[in-house]
CSV table of C-alpha atoms and ligand atoms in Angstrom, one decimal:
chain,number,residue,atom,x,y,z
A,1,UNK,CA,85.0,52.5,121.0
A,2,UNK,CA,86.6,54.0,118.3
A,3,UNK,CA,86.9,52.6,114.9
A,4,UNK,CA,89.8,51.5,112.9
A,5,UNK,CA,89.4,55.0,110.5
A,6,UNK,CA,89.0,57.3,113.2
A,7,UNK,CA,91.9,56.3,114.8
A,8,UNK,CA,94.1,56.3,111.5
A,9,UNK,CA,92.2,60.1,111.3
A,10,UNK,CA,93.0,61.0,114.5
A,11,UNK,CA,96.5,59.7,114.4
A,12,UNK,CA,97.0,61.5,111.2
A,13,UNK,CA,95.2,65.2,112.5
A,14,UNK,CA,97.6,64.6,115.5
A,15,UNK,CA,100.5,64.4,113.4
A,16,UNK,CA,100.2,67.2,111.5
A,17,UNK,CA,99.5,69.3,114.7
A,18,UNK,CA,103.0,68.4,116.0
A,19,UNK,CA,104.6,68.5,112.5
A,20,UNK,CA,103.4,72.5,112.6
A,21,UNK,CA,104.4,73.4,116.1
A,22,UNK,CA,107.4,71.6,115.0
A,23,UNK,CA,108.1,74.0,112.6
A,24,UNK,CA,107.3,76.6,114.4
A,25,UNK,CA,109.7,75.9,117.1
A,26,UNK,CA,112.3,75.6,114.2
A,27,UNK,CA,111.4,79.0,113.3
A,28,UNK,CA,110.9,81.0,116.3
A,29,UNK,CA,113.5,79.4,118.9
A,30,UNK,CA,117.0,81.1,117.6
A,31,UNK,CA,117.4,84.4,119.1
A,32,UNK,CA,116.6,83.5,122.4
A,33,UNK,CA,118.0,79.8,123.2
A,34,UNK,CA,122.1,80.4,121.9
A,35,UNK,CA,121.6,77.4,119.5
A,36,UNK,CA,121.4,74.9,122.3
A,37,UNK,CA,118.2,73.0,121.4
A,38,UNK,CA,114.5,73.0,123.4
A,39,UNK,CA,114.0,69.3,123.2
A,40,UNK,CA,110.5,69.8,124.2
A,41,UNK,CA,107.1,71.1,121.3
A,42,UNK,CA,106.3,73.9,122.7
A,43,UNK,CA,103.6,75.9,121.6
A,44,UNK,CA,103.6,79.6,119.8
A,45,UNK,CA,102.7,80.9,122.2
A,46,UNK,CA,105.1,79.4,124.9
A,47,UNK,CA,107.6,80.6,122.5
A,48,UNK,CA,106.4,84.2,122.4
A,49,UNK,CA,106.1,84.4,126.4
A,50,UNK,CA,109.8,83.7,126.0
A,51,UNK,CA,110.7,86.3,123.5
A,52,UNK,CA,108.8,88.2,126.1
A,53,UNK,CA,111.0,87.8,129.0
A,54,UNK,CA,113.5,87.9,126.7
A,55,UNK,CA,112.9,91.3,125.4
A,56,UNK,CA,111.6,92.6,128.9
A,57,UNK,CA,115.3,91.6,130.5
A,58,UNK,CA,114.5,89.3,132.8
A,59,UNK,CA,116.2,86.0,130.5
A,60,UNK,CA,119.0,86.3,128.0
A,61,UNK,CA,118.9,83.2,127.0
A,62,UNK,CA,118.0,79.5,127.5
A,63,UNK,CA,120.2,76.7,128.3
A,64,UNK,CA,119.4,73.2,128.9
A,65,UNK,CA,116.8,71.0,130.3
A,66,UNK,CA,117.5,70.3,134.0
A,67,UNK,CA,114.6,68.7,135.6
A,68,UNK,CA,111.5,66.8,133.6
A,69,UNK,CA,108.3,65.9,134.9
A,70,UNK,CA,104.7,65.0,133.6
A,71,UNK,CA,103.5,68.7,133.9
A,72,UNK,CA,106.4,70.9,133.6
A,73,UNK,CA,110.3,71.1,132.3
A,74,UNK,CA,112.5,73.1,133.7
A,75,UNK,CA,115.2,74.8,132.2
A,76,UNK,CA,118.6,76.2,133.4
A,77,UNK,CA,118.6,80.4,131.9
A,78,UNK,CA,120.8,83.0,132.4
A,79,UNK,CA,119.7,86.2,133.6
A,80,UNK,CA,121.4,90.0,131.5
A,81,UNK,CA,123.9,90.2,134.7
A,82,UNK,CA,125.2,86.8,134.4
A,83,UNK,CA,122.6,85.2,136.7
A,84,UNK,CA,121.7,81.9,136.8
A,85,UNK,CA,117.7,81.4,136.6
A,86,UNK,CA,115.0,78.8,136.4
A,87,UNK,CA,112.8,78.4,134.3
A,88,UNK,CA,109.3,75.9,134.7
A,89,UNK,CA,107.4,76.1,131.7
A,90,UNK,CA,104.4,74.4,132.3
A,91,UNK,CA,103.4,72.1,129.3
A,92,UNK,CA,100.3,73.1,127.8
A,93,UNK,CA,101.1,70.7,124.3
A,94,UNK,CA,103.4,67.9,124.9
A,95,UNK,CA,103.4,64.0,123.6
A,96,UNK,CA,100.9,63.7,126.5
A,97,UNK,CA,98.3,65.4,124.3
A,98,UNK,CA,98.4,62.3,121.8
A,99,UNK,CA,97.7,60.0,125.2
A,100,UNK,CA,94.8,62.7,125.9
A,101,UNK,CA,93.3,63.3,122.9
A,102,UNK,CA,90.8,60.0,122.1
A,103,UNK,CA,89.0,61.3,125.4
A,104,UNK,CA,88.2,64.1,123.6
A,105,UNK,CA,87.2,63.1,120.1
A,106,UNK,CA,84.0,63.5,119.1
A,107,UNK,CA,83.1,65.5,122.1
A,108,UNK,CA,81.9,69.1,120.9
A,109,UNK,CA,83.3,71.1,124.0
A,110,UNK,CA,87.0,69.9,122.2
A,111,UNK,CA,88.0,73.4,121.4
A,112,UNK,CA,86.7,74.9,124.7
A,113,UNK,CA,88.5,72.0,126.9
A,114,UNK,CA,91.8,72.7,124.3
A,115,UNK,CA,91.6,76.5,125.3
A,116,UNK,CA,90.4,75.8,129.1
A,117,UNK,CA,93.7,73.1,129.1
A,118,UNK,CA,95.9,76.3,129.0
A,119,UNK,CA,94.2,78.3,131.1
A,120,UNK,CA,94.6,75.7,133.6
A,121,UNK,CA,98.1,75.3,133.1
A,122,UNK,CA,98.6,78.9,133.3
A,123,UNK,CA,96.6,78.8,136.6
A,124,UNK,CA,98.7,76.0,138.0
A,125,UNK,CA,102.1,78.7,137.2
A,126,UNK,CA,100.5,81.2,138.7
A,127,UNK,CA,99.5,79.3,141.5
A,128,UNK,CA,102.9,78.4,142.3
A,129,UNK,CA,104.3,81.5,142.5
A,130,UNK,CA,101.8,82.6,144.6
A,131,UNK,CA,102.4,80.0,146.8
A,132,UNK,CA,106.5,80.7,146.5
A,133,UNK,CA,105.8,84.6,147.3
A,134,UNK,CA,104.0,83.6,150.1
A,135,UNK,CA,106.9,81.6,151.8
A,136,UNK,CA,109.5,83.9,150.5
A,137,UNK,CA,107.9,87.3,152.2
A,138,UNK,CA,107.5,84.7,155.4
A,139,UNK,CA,111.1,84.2,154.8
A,140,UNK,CA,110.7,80.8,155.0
A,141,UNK,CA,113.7,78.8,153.1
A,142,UNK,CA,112.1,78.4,149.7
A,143,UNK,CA,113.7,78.8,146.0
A,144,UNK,CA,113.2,82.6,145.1
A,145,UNK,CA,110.5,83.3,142.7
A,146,UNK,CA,110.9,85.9,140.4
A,147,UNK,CA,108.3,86.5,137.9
A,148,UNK,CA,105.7,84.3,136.3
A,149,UNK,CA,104.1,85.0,132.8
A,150,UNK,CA,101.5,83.1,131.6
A,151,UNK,CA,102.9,79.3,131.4
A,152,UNK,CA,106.4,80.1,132.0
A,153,UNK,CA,107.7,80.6,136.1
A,154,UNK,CA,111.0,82.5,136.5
A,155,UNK,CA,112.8,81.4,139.6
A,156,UNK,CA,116.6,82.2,141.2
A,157,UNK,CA,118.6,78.8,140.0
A,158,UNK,CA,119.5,76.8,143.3
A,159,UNK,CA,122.6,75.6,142.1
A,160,UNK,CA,125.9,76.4,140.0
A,161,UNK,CA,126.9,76.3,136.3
A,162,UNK,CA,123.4,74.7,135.9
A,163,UNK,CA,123.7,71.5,138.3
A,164,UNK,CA,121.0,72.0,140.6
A,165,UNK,CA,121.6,71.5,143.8
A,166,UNK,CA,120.8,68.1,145.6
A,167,UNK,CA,117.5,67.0,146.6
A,168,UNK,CA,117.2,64.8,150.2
A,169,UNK,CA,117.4,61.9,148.2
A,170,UNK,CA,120.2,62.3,146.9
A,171,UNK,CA,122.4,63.2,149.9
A,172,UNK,CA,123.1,61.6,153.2
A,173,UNK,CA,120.8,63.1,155.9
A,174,UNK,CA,120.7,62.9,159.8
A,175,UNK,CA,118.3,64.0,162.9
A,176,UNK,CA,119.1,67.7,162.3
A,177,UNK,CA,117.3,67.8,158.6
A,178,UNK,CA,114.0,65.6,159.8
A,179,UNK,CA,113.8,68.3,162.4
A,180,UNK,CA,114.4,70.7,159.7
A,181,UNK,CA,111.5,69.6,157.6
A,182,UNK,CA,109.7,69.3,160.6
A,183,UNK,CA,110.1,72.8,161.2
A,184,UNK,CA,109.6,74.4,157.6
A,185,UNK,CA,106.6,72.6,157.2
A,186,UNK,CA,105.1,74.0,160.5
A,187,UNK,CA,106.4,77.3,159.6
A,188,UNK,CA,104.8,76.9,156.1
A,189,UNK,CA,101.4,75.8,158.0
A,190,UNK,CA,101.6,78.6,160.5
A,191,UNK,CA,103.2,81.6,159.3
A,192,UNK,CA,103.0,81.2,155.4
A,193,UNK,CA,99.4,79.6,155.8
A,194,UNK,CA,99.5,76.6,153.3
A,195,UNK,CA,100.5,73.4,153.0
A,196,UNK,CA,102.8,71.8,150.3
A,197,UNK,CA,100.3,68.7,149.5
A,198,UNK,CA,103.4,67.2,147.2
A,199,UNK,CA,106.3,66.7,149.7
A,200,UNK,CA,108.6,64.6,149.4
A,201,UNK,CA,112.6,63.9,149.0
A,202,UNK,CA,112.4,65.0,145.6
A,203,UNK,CA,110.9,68.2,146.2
A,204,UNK,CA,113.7,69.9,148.8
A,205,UNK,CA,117.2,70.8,148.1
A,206,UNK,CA,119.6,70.0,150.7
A,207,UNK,CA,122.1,73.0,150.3
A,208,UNK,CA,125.6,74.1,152.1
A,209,UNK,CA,123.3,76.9,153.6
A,210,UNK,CA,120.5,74.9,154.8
A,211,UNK,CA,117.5,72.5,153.0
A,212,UNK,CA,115.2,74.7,150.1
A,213,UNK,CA,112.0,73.7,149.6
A,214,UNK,CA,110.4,73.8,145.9
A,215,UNK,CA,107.8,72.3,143.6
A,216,UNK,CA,104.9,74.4,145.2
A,217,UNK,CA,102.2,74.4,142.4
A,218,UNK,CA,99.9,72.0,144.5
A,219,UNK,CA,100.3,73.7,147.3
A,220,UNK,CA,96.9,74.6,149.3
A,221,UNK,CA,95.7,77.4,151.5
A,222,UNK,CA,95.0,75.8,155.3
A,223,UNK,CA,91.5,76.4,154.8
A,224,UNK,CA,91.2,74.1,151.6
A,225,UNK,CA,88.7,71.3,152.5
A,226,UNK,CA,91.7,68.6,152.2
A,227,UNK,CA,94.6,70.4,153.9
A,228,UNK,CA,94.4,68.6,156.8
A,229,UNK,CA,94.5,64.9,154.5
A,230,UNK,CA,97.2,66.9,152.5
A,231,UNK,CA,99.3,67.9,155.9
A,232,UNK,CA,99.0,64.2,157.0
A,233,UNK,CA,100.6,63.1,154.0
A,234,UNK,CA,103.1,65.3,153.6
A,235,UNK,CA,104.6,64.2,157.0
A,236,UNK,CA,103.7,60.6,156.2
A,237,UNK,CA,105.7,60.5,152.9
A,238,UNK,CA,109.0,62.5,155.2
A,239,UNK,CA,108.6,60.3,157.9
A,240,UNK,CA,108.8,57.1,155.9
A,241,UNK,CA,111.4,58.6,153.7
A,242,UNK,CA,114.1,59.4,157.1
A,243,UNK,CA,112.8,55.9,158.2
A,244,UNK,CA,114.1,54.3,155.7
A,245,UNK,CA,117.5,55.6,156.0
A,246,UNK,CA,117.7,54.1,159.6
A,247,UNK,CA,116.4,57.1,161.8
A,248,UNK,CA,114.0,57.3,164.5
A,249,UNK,CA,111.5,59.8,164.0
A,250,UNK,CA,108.3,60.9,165.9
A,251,UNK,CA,105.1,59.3,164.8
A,252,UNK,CA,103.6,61.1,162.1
A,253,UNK,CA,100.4,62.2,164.2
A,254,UNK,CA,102.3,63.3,167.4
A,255,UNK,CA,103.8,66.1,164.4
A,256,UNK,CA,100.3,66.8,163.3
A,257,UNK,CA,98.7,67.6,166.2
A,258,UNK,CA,102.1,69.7,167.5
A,259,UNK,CA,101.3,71.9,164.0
A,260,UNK,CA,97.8,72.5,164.3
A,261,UNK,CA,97.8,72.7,168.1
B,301,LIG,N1,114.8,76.9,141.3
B,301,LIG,C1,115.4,75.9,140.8
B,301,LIG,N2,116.8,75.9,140.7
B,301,LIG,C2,117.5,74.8,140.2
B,301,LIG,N3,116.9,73.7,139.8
B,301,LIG,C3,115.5,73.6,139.9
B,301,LIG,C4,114.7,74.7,140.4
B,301,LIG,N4,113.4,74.3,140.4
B,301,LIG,C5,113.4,73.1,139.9
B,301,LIG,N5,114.7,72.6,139.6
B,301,LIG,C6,115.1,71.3,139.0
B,301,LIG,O1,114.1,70.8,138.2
B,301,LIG,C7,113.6,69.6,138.8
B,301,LIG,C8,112.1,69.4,138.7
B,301,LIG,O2,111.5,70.5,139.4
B,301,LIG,P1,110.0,70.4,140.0
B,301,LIG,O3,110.0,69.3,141.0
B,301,LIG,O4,109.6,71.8,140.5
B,301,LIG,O5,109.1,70.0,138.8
B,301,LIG,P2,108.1,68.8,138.6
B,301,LIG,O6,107.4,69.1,137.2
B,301,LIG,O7,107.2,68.7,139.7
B,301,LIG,O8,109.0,67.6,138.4
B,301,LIG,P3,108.7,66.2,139.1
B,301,LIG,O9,107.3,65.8,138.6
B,301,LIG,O10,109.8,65.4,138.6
B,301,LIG,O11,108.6,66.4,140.6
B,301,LIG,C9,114.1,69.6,140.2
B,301,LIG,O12,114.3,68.3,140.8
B,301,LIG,C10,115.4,70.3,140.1
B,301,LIG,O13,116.5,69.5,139.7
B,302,LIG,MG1,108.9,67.8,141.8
């Protein structure tokens, strides 16, 4: 348990470490994001990767937020032709750190475990685009990835003027996209090799041209010791998703076994 000091200590150390990437933020960001604010702390270093792609010409500059989640932000850029691009930048120091840090007080591997945190999160970028270039030379329908440099993953912006296209949930759907999913995940089990392990509504785009399928960081090769449990509840979470908006679907293990037949 920790004591009534060390807390106020801790509090106080914490603090002063956002209070300095605050002001580095301040420092570093204008240049790169045309004034419109990064509403996230990011790091130096996250800030350098971006001078980085900025300088390199893959970004000219940053616009807003457009999707949040506990591991990652995404941003709408714009690409030196006029391109619309996303950007996940992977949080290595957010809020969550605070939440994180009384597990780590007092423990002497807290530098190494700070340093291994980003190598993780870099490894988690990296391991999505992978897992996006994988689909993509399949041509399987996936967002396009571009580049990835250390915690930051350039991807082709599914969308316009920065509204991202819809996710299932947030469209009406029918027969034809269950068999659709259906189909891209057996396609990404059988041709790209790998299974999405975090599918659900939220994570495919339903487009004029066809659904998208994104958010592939979890993403495991088949021969991972959990794919199968991973392919199972992938279709689970669709199937109960097309359920309940009124349809009738196959059972869930009829579609396993036709993917691994
Ligand atoms: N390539 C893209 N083009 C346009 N918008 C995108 C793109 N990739 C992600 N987004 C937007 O960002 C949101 C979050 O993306 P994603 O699901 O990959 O991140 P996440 O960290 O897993 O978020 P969550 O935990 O909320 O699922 C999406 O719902 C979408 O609105
Ligand atoms: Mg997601």
């Amino acid at each position: 348990m920790l004591t009534d000091e060390l807390e106020k200590k801790l509090a106080k150390r914490i603090d002063g470490r956002l209070l300095e990437k605050e002001r580095e933020r301040k420092s570093e960001k204008d240049g790169f994001d045309k004034n419109k604010v990064l509403d996230e702390v990011f790091d130096k270093s996250t800030m350098m990767t971006l001078s980085g792609l900025k300088n390199s010409g893959t970004i000219s500059y940053v616009n807003g937020a457009v999707g949040s989640g506990k591991e990652s932000k995404t941003y709408w850029a714009v690409g030196p032709s006029g391109n619309d691009l996303a950007l996940k930048i992977y949080l290595v120091a957010t809020s969550n750190f605070k939440k994180r840090y009384p597990y780590l007080l007092g423990d002497s591997r807290f530098t190494k475990i700070k340093k291994g945190t980003r190598n993780l999160v870099e490894l988690w970028a990296q391991k999505e685009f992978g897992n996006l270039s994988q689909c993509f030379k399949k041509g399987l329908p996936c967002v396009r990835p571009i580049t990835v440099i250390k915690n930051v993953l350039v991807m082709e912006f599914a969308g316009k003027n920065g509204v991202p296209e819809p996710t299932l949930v947030e469209t009406e759907v029918d027969y034809n996209d269950y068999e659709s999913v259906v189909s891209i995940i057996d396609d990404l089990y059988n041709k790209a090799k790998i299974v999405h392990a975090d599918l659900s509504e939220y994570n495919i785009f339903k487009t004029k041209k066809g659904l998208l399928f994104f958010d592939l960081g979890s993403a495991v090769d088949i021969k991972h010791p959990n794919a199968i449990k991973f392919l199972e509840r992938d279709i689970k979470n669709i199937t109960k998703f097309f359920v309940k908006r009124g349809l009738t679907v196959t059972n869930p293990s009829d579609i396993v076994k036709r993917i691994m037949k």
